[in-house]
């Protein structure tokens, strides 16, 4: 009995610590969404929802509480309509969707095929490539920023989507992950059996290997999608014309021009954050498993 | 059995690994080699270049801005490792209590800021810390009646950046620690309790050794990420390094040198120093992870 009571007490203590921290984590999100729906005056005069200045009294049975009245009718979608109809943020949204999904798809396909080939196929150059991939894991991307810019300039790929997508579709990290995944979950015997049955090597990859490493396919695609969506430096360096900007660059430019227009900036942030957040909520399990796979299984 | 199969099999590996290998060579191996050449050059934009040999590195050594950038970045990195990670571990231990209700929801909430990219967090944070209209000043004014006009971002550049990344990354690192904690052998903890070990002794001698591998992985990841900090200060400080360059980081200086000044050579030299620092930290960290118990 005594044991049980202390454990209930410590459970209460744990929640007493966790609930305020959870609220602290969520408050900026709530503030962001409400701020995006306010006009400039209300932005300055109210912390969260705009108030009428009147008090309303709620009576629940004997209990009555006085609360400041919320001016719901002052909340407005004006910031959003300005973003889409005057500032053309829809274009940036489409650019982000296109860049992120294309990069995610191609990078996953390239990495899965490369990782499988390095793990299970024999060919000349395999050892060299494997070593190069492992070595490339420690290269900090900023080191390649200047030479890649120069290379894209020479190839005539500056200010093109190709120049942004192409360097991102062969990530050493992805090949490394898929090589590990293949070693862990694609039995050699199965591949041998398929070969004896007359299945082509490409057929084996698509119909046997890909389904077996499916958890990694899902996780890596999602990780790449989010990373591309949130990427700022590369599009900032590679792209020049504003009709090509993804949301990351477009919003940071808005911030430069409309510095004091807080509601507008918050609306731009909401538009930028909502699509990947929804995608994540849908595919949450795959993401967490992919995130921790490398760390826990080693 | 078709006659063409043996040959088809020998080509197939190249077809599968080919796309990756080709792109890898063009966009990793070639740029890496060129980063080596560029570091010895001075350029004006992508075209004109002249060899200065080790002049870039000599220049860096006496460039006060570069040292400023290194100092700022190291302060930020130290904060990530010594403030952010202990908080993440503490949070994970709170969540790891056996039979805790709502663990999944808490985990999702604490992880959620990670879904926002750095640029968007920077946009939000710069307004949270703004004078007058900012959430922080409005909350402090409401609670304690202090002035609304305190310019957080201008006065405390580094602390604001660190607080913002706490919000962003504590939950992210917590996910790793929580996964590690859930693999700690419960019978060992029970055995330690029976032997009369207190909570601290159990943590020190059972939990900590068990989560060590994940712990050192998270430390390394955190150092690598912190040394490459760029977007957050760049966007929060409106494409500047902040007052008195207090928000200047190594990668921001690389970006400014290469793409605002136009000297890709100097930028590459900075890139090599960054790479060396990363390798150095990785080696030191691996040593520490092995020796200390």
Coordinates of C-alpha atoms in Angstrom, one line a residue:
Chain A
X1 CA 0.0 0.0 0.0
X2 CA 2.7 2.5 1.1
X3 CA 4.7 1.7 -2.0
X4 CA 1.7 2.4 -4.2
X5 CA 1.0 5.7 -2.6
X6 CA 4.6 6.9 -3.1
X7 CA 4.5 5.9 -6.7
X8 CA 1.2 7.8 -7.3
X9 CA 2.9 10.8 -5.6
X10 CA 6.0 10.6 -7.8
X11 CA 3.7 10.2 -10.8
X12 CA 2.0 13.4 -9.8
X13 CA 5.4 15.1 -9.4
X14 CA 6.5 14.0 -12.8
X15 CA 3.4 15.4 -14.4
X16 CA 3.8 18.6 -12.4
X17 CA 7.2 19.0 -14.0
X18 CA 6.2 17.8 -17.5
X19 CA 2.9 19.8 -18.0
X20 CA 4.5 23.3 -17.6
X21 CA 7.4 22.2 -19.9
X22 CA 4.9 20.9 -22.5
X23 CA 3.0 24.2 -22.3
X24 CA 6.2 26.2 -22.6
X25 CA 7.0 24.2 -25.8
X26 CA 3.5 24.8 -27.2
X27 CA 3.0 28.4 -26.4
X28 CA 5.1 29.8 -29.3
X29 CA 3.0 27.7 -31.7
X30 CA -0.2 29.1 -30.3
X31 CA 1.1 32.6 -30.3
X32 CA 2.3 32.1 -33.9
X33 CA -1.1 31.0 -35.2
X34 CA -3.0 33.7 -33.3
X35 CA -0.5 36.4 -34.3
X36 CA -1.0 35.4 -38.0
X37 CA -4.7 36.2 -37.6
X38 CA -4.4 39.6 -36.0
X39 CA -4.2 43.0 -37.5
X40 CA -1.3 45.3 -36.6
X41 CA -3.1 47.3 -33.9
X42 CA -4.1 44.1 -32.1
X43 CA -0.6 42.7 -32.5
X44 CA 0.6 45.5 -30.2
X45 CA -2.3 45.7 -27.8
X46 CA -2.9 42.1 -26.9
X47 CA -0.6 39.2 -26.1
X48 CA -2.8 36.4 -27.5
X49 CA -6.4 36.9 -28.6
X50 CA -7.6 40.5 -29.1
X51 CA -9.9 41.6 -26.3
X52 CA -12.9 43.9 -26.3
X53 CA -12.0 45.4 -22.9
X54 CA -15.3 44.2 -21.4
X55 CA -15.6 41.4 -18.9
X56 CA -18.0 38.5 -19.2
X57 CA -19.3 36.5 -16.4
X58 CA -19.7 32.7 -16.8
X59 CA -22.0 31.0 -14.4
X60 CA -21.7 27.2 -14.0
X61 CA -24.2 26.3 -11.3
X62 CA -23.2 28.2 -8.2
X63 CA -19.8 29.1 -9.6
X64 CA -19.3 32.3 -11.5
X65 CA -16.1 33.4 -13.1
X66 CA -15.3 36.7 -14.8
X67 CA -13.2 36.6 -17.9
X68 CA -12.1 39.3 -20.4
X69 CA -14.3 39.1 -23.5
X70 CA -12.5 38.0 -26.6
X71 CA -13.1 40.0 -29.8
X72 CA -13.4 37.1 -32.1
X73 CA -14.7 39.3 -35.0
X74 CA -11.4 41.2 -35.0
X75 CA -9.5 38.0 -36.1
X76 CA -8.8 38.2 -39.8
X77 CA -7.4 36.3 -42.7
X78 CA -6.2 39.5 -44.2
X79 CA -2.5 38.6 -43.7
X80 CA -3.0 35.3 -45.6
X81 CA -4.9 36.9 -48.5
X82 CA -2.2 39.5 -48.8
X83 CA 0.4 36.7 -48.9
X84 CA -1.3 34.8 -51.6
X85 CA -2.9 37.5 -53.7
X86 CA -0.4 40.4 -53.5
X87 CA 2.9 38.7 -52.6
X88 CA 2.5 35.5 -54.6
X89 CA 3.5 33.1 -51.8
X90 CA 1.6 30.4 -53.6
X91 CA 4.4 30.2 -56.1
X92 CA 7.0 29.6 -53.4
X93 CA 4.8 27.0 -51.8
X94 CA 4.6 25.1 -55.1
X95 CA 8.4 25.5 -55.6
X96 CA 8.9 24.0 -52.1
X97 CA 6.6 21.1 -52.8
X98 CA 8.2 20.4 -56.2
X99 CA 11.8 20.6 -54.9
X100 CA 11.2 18.6 -51.8
X101 CA 9.3 15.8 -53.3
X102 CA 11.6 15.4 -56.4
X103 CA 14.7 15.5 -54.2
X104 CA 13.2 13.0 -51.7
X105 CA 12.1 10.6 -54.4
X106 CA 15.4 10.7 -56.4
X107 CA 17.7 10.7 -53.4
X108 CA 15.9 7.7 -51.9
X109 CA 16.0 5.7 -55.1
X110 CA 19.7 6.5 -55.8
X111 CA 20.7 5.8 -52.2
X112 CA 18.7 2.5 -52.0
X113 CA 20.1 1.2 -55.3
X114 CA 23.6 2.3 -54.4
X115 CA 23.4 1.0 -50.9
X116 CA 22.1 -2.4 -52.1
X117 CA 24.8 -2.6 -54.7
X118 CA 27.5 -1.9 -52.2
X119 CA 26.2 -4.3 -49.7
X120 CA 25.3 -7.3 -51.8
X121 CA 26.7 -7.2 -55.3
X122 CA 30.3 -7.9 -56.4
X123 CA 31.8 -5.5 -58.9
X124 CA 35.2 -3.8 -59.5
X125 CA 35.5 -0.5 -57.6
X126 CA 33.1 -1.6 -54.8
X127 CA 35.7 -1.3 -52.1
X128 CA 36.9 2.1 -53.3
X129 CA 33.4 3.5 -53.4
X130 CA 32.5 2.1 -50.0
X131 CA 35.5 3.8 -48.5
X132 CA 34.7 7.0 -50.3
X133 CA 31.2 7.0 -49.0
X134 CA 32.3 6.5 -45.4
X135 CA 34.9 9.2 -45.8
X136 CA 32.3 11.6 -47.3
X137 CA 30.2 11.3 -44.2
X138 CA 32.6 13.6 -42.3
X139 CA 32.7 16.3 -45.0
X140 CA 30.8 19.4 -43.7
X141 CA 28.5 20.6 -46.4
X142 CA 29.6 24.3 -46.1
X143 CA 33.1 23.2 -47.3
X144 CA 31.5 22.3 -50.6
X145 CA 29.4 25.5 -50.9
X146 CA 31.9 27.6 -52.8
X147 CA 33.3 25.0 -55.2
X148 CA 29.8 23.7 -56.0
X149 CA 28.7 27.2 -56.7
X150 CA 31.7 27.6 -59.1
X151 CA 30.9 24.2 -60.7
X152 CA 27.2 25.0 -61.2
X153 CA 28.3 28.3 -62.7
X154 CA 30.5 26.5 -65.2
X155 CA 27.8 24.0 -66.0
X156 CA 25.3 26.8 -66.6
X157 CA 23.1 25.4 -63.8
X158 CA 23.0 28.4 -61.5
X159 CA 19.4 29.7 -61.0
X160 CA 17.9 26.4 -62.1
X161 CA 16.0 23.7 -60.1
X162 CA 18.4 21.1 -61.7
X163 CA 21.3 22.8 -60.1
X164 CA 19.6 22.6 -56.7
X165 CA 18.3 19.0 -57.1
X166 CA 21.2 17.2 -58.8
X167 CA 23.8 17.7 -56.1
X168 CA 21.3 16.5 -53.5
X169 CA 20.3 13.2 -55.0
X170 CA 23.4 11.2 -54.1
X171 CA 23.8 11.7 -50.3
X172 CA 26.6 9.6 -48.8
X173 CA 24.6 9.4 -45.7
X174 CA 21.7 7.8 -47.5
X175 CA 23.8 5.2 -49.2
X176 CA 25.4 4.4 -45.9
X177 CA 22.0 3.9 -44.3
X178 CA 20.7 1.8 -47.1
X179 CA 23.8 -0.3 -47.1
X180 CA 23.3 -1.0 -43.4
X181 CA 19.6 -1.7 -43.9
X182 CA 20.4 -4.1 -46.7
X183 CA 23.0 -6.0 -44.7
X184 CA 20.5 -6.3 -41.8
X185 CA 17.3 -7.2 -43.6
X186 CA 18.0 -8.6 -47.1
X187 CA 19.2 -12.3 -46.8
X188 CA 21.8 -13.4 -49.3
X189 CA 20.0 -16.7 -49.9
X190 CA 16.8 -14.9 -51.0
X191 CA 18.7 -13.0 -53.7
X192 CA 20.5 -16.2 -54.8
X193 CA 17.1 -18.0 -55.0
X194 CA 15.6 -15.2 -57.1
X195 CA 18.6 -15.3 -59.4
X196 CA 18.2 -19.1 -59.9
X197 CA 14.5 -18.5 -60.7
X198 CA 15.7 -16.3 -63.5
X199 CA 14.8 -12.9 -62.0
X200 CA 16.9 -10.0 -63.5
X201 CA 19.1 -8.0 -61.2
X202 CA 17.1 -4.9 -61.6
X203 CA 13.9 -6.9 -61.0
X204 CA 15.5 -8.3 -57.8
X205 CA 16.2 -4.8 -56.6
X206 CA 12.6 -3.5 -57.2
X207 CA 10.6 -6.6 -56.2
X208 CA 12.7 -8.1 -53.4
X209 CA 15.1 -5.6 -52.0
X210 CA 13.0 -2.4 -51.9
X211 CA 10.1 -4.1 -50.1
X212 CA 12.5 -5.6 -47.5
X213 CA 14.1 -2.2 -46.7
X214 CA 10.7 -0.4 -46.8
X215 CA 10.9 1.1 -43.3
X216 CA 14.2 2.8 -44.3
X217 CA 12.6 3.9 -47.6
X218 CA 9.8 5.6 -45.7
X219 CA 12.0 7.2 -43.1
X220 CA 14.7 8.4 -45.5
X221 CA 12.1 9.9 -47.9
X222 CA 10.5 11.8 -45.1
X223 CA 13.8 13.0 -43.6
X224 CA 15.0 14.1 -47.1
X225 CA 11.7 15.8 -47.8
X226 CA 11.8 17.8 -44.5
X227 CA 15.5 18.6 -44.9
X228 CA 15.0 19.9 -48.4
X229 CA 11.9 21.9 -47.3
X230 CA 13.8 23.5 -44.5
X231 CA 17.0 24.0 -46.5
X232 CA 18.0 27.6 -46.8
X233 CA 21.7 28.1 -47.7
X234 CA 21.7 26.1 -51.0
X235 CA 18.6 27.7 -52.6
X236 CA 19.8 31.1 -51.3
X237 CA 23.2 30.6 -53.1
X238 CA 22.0 28.7 -56.2
X239 CA 18.8 30.6 -57.1
X240 CA 18.6 34.2 -58.1
X241 CA 15.2 34.9 -59.5
X242 CA 12.4 35.3 -57.0
X243 CA 9.9 33.2 -58.9
X244 CA 12.1 30.2 -58.3
X245 CA 12.5 30.7 -54.5
X246 CA 11.2 28.0 -52.1
X247 CA 9.4 29.1 -49.0
X248 CA 12.6 29.2 -46.9
X249 CA 14.2 31.9 -49.0
X250 CA 10.9 33.6 -49.8
X251 CA 10.0 34.0 -46.1
X252 CA 13.5 35.3 -45.2
X253 CA 13.2 37.8 -48.0
X254 CA 9.7 38.9 -46.7
X255 CA 11.4 39.4 -43.3
X256 CA 13.9 41.7 -44.9
X257 CA 11.2 43.8 -46.7
X258 CA 8.3 43.7 -44.2
X259 CA 10.2 43.8 -41.0
X260 CA 7.5 45.5 -38.9
X261 CA 4.6 43.7 -40.5
X262 CA 4.6 41.0 -37.9
X263 CA 1.2 39.5 -38.7
X264 CA 2.2 39.0 -42.3
X265 CA 5.5 37.3 -41.3
X266 CA 3.7 35.0 -38.9
X267 CA 1.2 34.1 -41.6
X268 CA 4.1 33.3 -44.0
X269 CA 5.7 31.1 -41.3
X270 CA 2.4 29.2 -40.7
X271 CA 2.1 28.6 -44.5
X272 CA 5.7 27.3 -44.5
X273 CA 5.4 25.1 -41.5
X274 CA 2.0 23.5 -41.9
X275 CA 2.6 21.2 -44.9
X276 CA 5.7 19.4 -43.5
X277 CA 4.1 19.2 -40.1
X278 CA 1.0 17.5 -41.5
X279 CA 3.1 15.1 -43.5
X280 CA 5.0 14.3 -40.3
X281 CA 1.9 13.6 -38.3
X282 CA 0.8 11.2 -41.0
X283 CA 4.1 9.3 -41.1
X284 CA 5.2 9.8 -37.6
X285 CA 6.1 6.2 -36.7
X286 CA 8.4 5.7 -39.7
X287 CA 10.2 8.9 -38.9
X288 CA 11.0 8.1 -35.3
X289 CA 12.1 4.6 -36.2
X290 CA 14.4 5.9 -38.9
X291 CA 15.7 8.6 -36.6
X292 CA 16.7 6.2 -33.9
X293 CA 17.6 3.2 -36.0
X294 CA 21.2 4.2 -36.6
X295 CA 21.8 5.2 -33.0
X296 CA 20.3 2.3 -31.1
X297 CA 21.1 -0.6 -33.3
X298 CA 24.6 0.9 -33.9
Chain B
X1 CA 18.0 -19.5 -69.3
X2 CA 18.8 -16.9 -71.9
X3 CA 22.2 -16.6 -73.4
X4 CA 22.6 -12.9 -72.5
X5 CA 22.2 -13.3 -68.8
X6 CA 25.8 -13.7 -67.5
X7 CA 26.7 -10.5 -69.2
X8 CA 23.6 -8.8 -68.0
X9 CA 24.5 -9.8 -64.5
X10 CA 27.9 -8.3 -64.7
X11 CA 26.6 -5.0 -65.9
X12 CA 23.7 -4.8 -63.4
X13 CA 25.7 -3.6 -60.4
X14 CA 26.9 -0.6 -62.5
X15 CA 23.3 0.2 -63.5
X16 CA 22.2 0.1 -59.8
X17 CA 25.2 1.9 -58.3
X18 CA 25.8 4.1 -61.4
X19 CA 23.5 7.0 -60.8
X20 CA 24.8 7.4 -57.2
X21 CA 28.4 7.0 -58.2
X22 CA 28.3 9.4 -61.1
X23 CA 26.5 12.1 -59.1
X24 CA 28.7 11.5 -56.1
X25 CA 31.9 12.0 -58.2
X26 CA 30.6 15.1 -59.9
X27 CA 29.1 16.8 -56.9
X28 CA 31.2 15.5 -54.0
X29 CA 34.6 14.3 -55.2
X30 CA 35.1 17.0 -57.7
X31 CA 34.0 19.9 -55.5
X32 CA 36.1 18.5 -52.7
X33 CA 39.2 18.6 -54.9
X34 CA 38.3 22.0 -56.1
X35 CA 37.8 23.2 -52.6
X36 CA 41.5 22.3 -52.2
X37 CA 42.5 24.4 -55.2
X38 CA 40.2 27.3 -54.3
X39 CA 41.6 27.6 -50.8
X40 CA 44.9 28.6 -52.5
X41 CA 43.3 31.2 -54.7
X42 CA 41.7 34.6 -54.4
X43 CA 38.6 35.0 -56.5
X44 CA 36.2 37.8 -57.5
X45 CA 33.0 35.9 -58.1
X46 CA 33.0 32.5 -59.8
X47 CA 35.4 33.3 -62.6
X48 CA 38.5 35.4 -62.0
X49 CA 41.1 33.8 -59.8
X50 CA 44.7 34.3 -58.8
X51 CA 46.9 32.0 -56.8
X52 CA 47.8 33.2 -53.4
X53 CA 49.0 29.8 -52.1
X54 CA 48.7 29.8 -48.3
X55 CA 47.9 33.5 -48.3
X56 CA 44.3 32.8 -47.4
X57 CA 45.2 30.8 -44.3
X58 CA 47.8 33.4 -43.2
X59 CA 45.1 36.1 -43.7
X60 CA 42.6 34.0 -41.7
X61 CA 45.1 33.7 -38.8
X62 CA 45.3 37.5 -38.4
X63 CA 41.7 38.2 -39.3
X64 CA 40.0 39.4 -36.1
X65 CA 36.5 38.8 -37.6
X66 CA 37.4 35.1 -38.2
X67 CA 38.5 34.7 -34.6
X68 CA 35.4 36.4 -33.5
X69 CA 33.4 33.9 -35.5
X70 CA 35.3 31.0 -34.0
X71 CA 34.8 32.3 -30.5
X72 CA 31.1 32.8 -31.0
X73 CA 30.7 29.4 -32.6
X74 CA 32.6 27.7 -29.7
X75 CA 30.5 29.4 -27.1
X76 CA 27.4 28.2 -28.9
X77 CA 28.7 24.7 -29.2
X78 CA 29.6 24.6 -25.5
X79 CA 26.1 25.7 -24.6
X80 CA 24.6 22.9 -26.8
X81 CA 26.7 20.2 -25.2
X82 CA 26.6 21.4 -21.6
X83 CA 23.2 23.0 -21.3
X84 CA 21.0 21.5 -24.0
X85 CA 22.0 17.8 -23.7
X86 CA 21.7 17.6 -19.9
X87 CA 18.3 19.1 -20.2
X88 CA 17.4 16.6 -22.9
X89 CA 18.6 13.7 -20.7
X90 CA 16.7 15.0 -17.7
X91 CA 13.5 15.3 -19.7
X92 CA 14.0 11.8 -21.1
X93 CA 14.4 10.4 -17.6
X94 CA 11.2 12.1 -16.5
X95 CA 9.4 10.6 -19.4
X96 CA 11.0 7.2 -18.8
X97 CA 9.3 6.7 -15.5
X98 CA 7.6 3.2 -15.6
X99 CA 3.9 3.4 -16.1
X100 CA 3.9 7.2 -17.0
X101 CA 0.7 8.1 -18.7
X102 CA 0.7 10.1 -21.9
X103 CA 4.4 9.4 -22.7
X104 CA 3.6 9.4 -26.5
X105 CA 1.9 12.7 -26.3
X106 CA 4.6 14.3 -24.3
X107 CA 7.3 13.0 -26.6
X108 CA 5.4 14.3 -29.6
X109 CA 5.0 17.8 -28.0
X110 CA 8.6 18.1 -27.0
X111 CA 9.7 16.9 -30.4
X112 CA 7.4 19.2 -32.4
X113 CA 9.6 22.3 -32.6
X114 CA 12.0 20.2 -34.6
X115 CA 9.5 20.1 -37.4
X116 CA 10.0 23.8 -38.0
X117 CA 13.0 24.5 -40.2
X118 CA 15.7 26.8 -38.8
X119 CA 14.6 29.7 -41.0
X120 CA 11.1 29.6 -39.9
X121 CA 12.1 29.2 -36.2
X122 CA 14.3 32.2 -36.7
X123 CA 11.4 34.3 -38.2
X124 CA 9.2 33.3 -35.3
X125 CA 11.9 33.8 -32.6
X126 CA 13.0 37.2 -33.9
X127 CA 9.4 38.4 -33.3
X128 CA 9.1 36.7 -29.9
X129 CA 12.2 38.6 -28.8
X130 CA 11.1 41.8 -30.4
X131 CA 10.6 45.0 -28.4
X132 CA 7.0 46.1 -27.7
X133 CA 5.2 43.5 -29.8
X134 CA 7.3 40.5 -28.8
X135 CA 5.8 37.7 -26.7
X136 CA 8.6 37.7 -24.2
X137 CA 8.4 41.4 -23.3
X138 CA 4.6 41.3 -23.3
X139 CA 4.6 38.3 -21.0
X140 CA 7.2 39.9 -18.7
X141 CA 5.2 43.2 -18.7
X142 CA 2.0 41.4 -17.9
X143 CA 3.6 39.3 -15.1
X144 CA 6.0 41.8 -13.5
X145 CA 5.2 45.1 -15.1
X146 CA 8.7 45.6 -16.6
X147 CA 9.3 47.8 -19.5
X148 CA 8.1 46.6 -22.9
X149 CA 11.1 48.1 -24.7
X150 CA 13.9 45.8 -23.7
X151 CA 15.7 44.8 -26.9
X152 CA 16.6 41.2 -26.2
X153 CA 18.0 40.3 -29.6
X154 CA 20.2 43.4 -29.7
X155 CA 21.4 43.2 -26.1
X156 CA 21.9 39.4 -25.6
X157 CA 22.6 38.0 -29.0
X158 CA 24.2 34.7 -28.0
X159 CA 21.8 33.9 -25.1
X160 CA 18.8 34.5 -27.4
X161 CA 20.2 32.2 -30.0
X162 CA 20.9 29.6 -27.3
X163 CA 17.4 29.8 -25.8
X164 CA 15.9 29.5 -29.3
X165 CA 17.9 26.3 -30.0
X166 CA 16.9 24.9 -26.6
X167 CA 13.3 25.2 -27.6
X168 CA 14.2 23.5 -31.0
X169 CA 16.5 20.8 -30.0
X170 CA 15.9 19.6 -26.4
X171 CA 13.0 17.5 -27.5
X172 CA 14.9 16.2 -30.5
X173 CA 17.8 15.0 -28.4
X174 CA 15.4 13.7 -25.8
X175 CA 14.0 11.2 -28.4
X176 CA 17.5 9.6 -28.7
X177 CA 18.0 9.5 -24.9
X178 CA 14.5 8.1 -24.3
X179 CA 15.2 5.3 -26.8
X180 CA 18.4 4.5 -25.1
X181 CA 16.9 4.6 -21.6
X182 CA 14.2 2.2 -22.6
X183 CA 16.9 -0.3 -23.4
X184 CA 18.5 -0.1 -20.0
X185 CA 18.4 -3.5 -18.3
X186 CA 15.7 -3.2 -15.6
X187 CA 17.0 -6.2 -13.7
X188 CA 20.3 -4.4 -13.2
X189 CA 18.5 -1.4 -11.8
X190 CA 16.6 -3.6 -9.4
X191 CA 19.7 -5.5 -8.4
X192 CA 21.3 -2.2 -7.6
X193 CA 18.3 -1.1 -5.5
X194 CA 18.4 -4.4 -3.5
X195 CA 22.1 -3.7 -2.9
X196 CA 21.1 -0.4 -1.4
X197 CA 22.2 1.9 -4.2
X198 CA 20.6 5.4 -4.1
X199 CA 19.1 7.1 -7.1
X200 CA 22.4 9.0 -7.9
X201 CA 24.5 5.8 -7.6
X202 CA 22.1 3.9 -9.8
X203 CA 22.2 6.7 -12.4
X204 CA 26.0 6.9 -12.2
X205 CA 26.8 3.3 -12.3
X206 CA 23.9 1.6 -14.2
X207 CA 22.1 4.1 -16.4
X208 CA 24.9 6.2 -17.5
X209 CA 27.2 3.3 -18.7
X210 CA 24.2 1.8 -20.5
X211 CA 23.2 4.9 -22.4
X212 CA 26.9 5.7 -23.2
X213 CA 27.0 4.7 -26.8
X214 CA 23.9 6.7 -27.7
X215 CA 25.1 9.5 -25.5
X216 CA 28.4 9.9 -27.3
X217 CA 26.6 9.7 -30.6
X218 CA 24.2 12.5 -29.6
X219 CA 27.2 14.6 -28.3
X220 CA 29.0 14.2 -31.6
X221 CA 25.8 15.1 -33.6
X222 CA 25.3 18.1 -31.4
X223 CA 28.9 19.3 -31.9
X224 CA 28.7 18.8 -35.6
X225 CA 25.5 20.7 -35.9
X226 CA 26.5 23.5 -33.6
X227 CA 29.8 24.2 -35.4
X228 CA 27.8 24.7 -38.6
X229 CA 25.3 27.1 -37.2
X230 CA 24.3 29.7 -39.8
X231 CA 20.6 30.2 -40.7
X232 CA 19.4 31.0 -37.2
X233 CA 21.5 34.0 -36.5
X234 CA 21.5 35.0 -40.2
X235 CA 17.7 35.3 -40.4
X236 CA 17.1 36.4 -36.8
X237 CA 19.6 39.3 -37.3
X238 CA 18.2 40.3 -40.7
X239 CA 21.2 39.1 -42.8
X240 CA 23.7 40.7 -40.6
X241 CA 26.1 39.5 -37.9
X242 CA 24.3 41.5 -35.3
X243 CA 25.6 44.4 -33.1
X244 CA 29.5 44.2 -32.8
X245 CA 29.4 40.9 -34.8
X246 CA 28.2 39.1 -31.7
X247 CA 26.1 36.8 -33.9
X248 CA 28.8 36.0 -36.4
X249 CA 29.5 32.3 -36.8
X250 CA 32.1 30.4 -38.8
X251 CA 29.6 29.4 -41.6
X252 CA 28.1 32.9 -41.6
X253 CA 31.6 34.3 -42.2
X254 CA 32.2 31.7 -44.9
X255 CA 28.9 32.8 -46.6
X256 CA 29.7 36.5 -46.3
X257 CA 33.2 36.0 -47.7
X258 CA 32.2 33.8 -50.6
X259 CA 28.8 35.3 -51.6
X260 CA 28.7 38.8 -50.3
X261 CA 32.3 39.8 -50.9
X262 CA 32.7 37.3 -53.7
X263 CA 35.9 35.6 -52.7
X264 CA 35.3 31.9 -53.1
X265 CA 38.9 31.2 -52.2
X266 CA 38.7 32.7 -48.8
X267 CA 35.4 31.0 -48.2
X268 CA 37.0 27.6 -49.1
X269 CA 39.8 28.3 -46.7
X270 CA 37.3 28.9 -44.0
X271 CA 35.6 25.7 -45.0
X272 CA 38.8 23.7 -44.5
X273 CA 39.3 25.2 -41.1
X274 CA 35.8 24.2 -40.2
X275 CA 36.4 20.6 -41.6
X276 CA 39.6 20.4 -39.5
X277 CA 37.8 21.5 -36.4
X278 CA 35.1 18.9 -37.0
X279 CA 37.6 16.1 -37.4
X280 CA 39.5 17.3 -34.4
X281 CA 36.4 17.4 -32.2
X282 CA 35.4 13.9 -33.5
X283 CA 38.8 12.5 -32.6
X284 CA 38.8 14.1 -29.1
X285 CA 35.2 13.0 -28.5
X286 CA 35.9 9.4 -29.5
X287 CA 39.0 9.3 -27.2
X288 CA 36.9 10.7 -24.3
X289 CA 34.1 8.3 -25.0
X290 CA 36.5 5.4 -24.7
X291 CA 38.6 6.3 -21.7
X292 CA 36.4 8.0 -19.2
X293 CA 34.0 5.6 -17.4

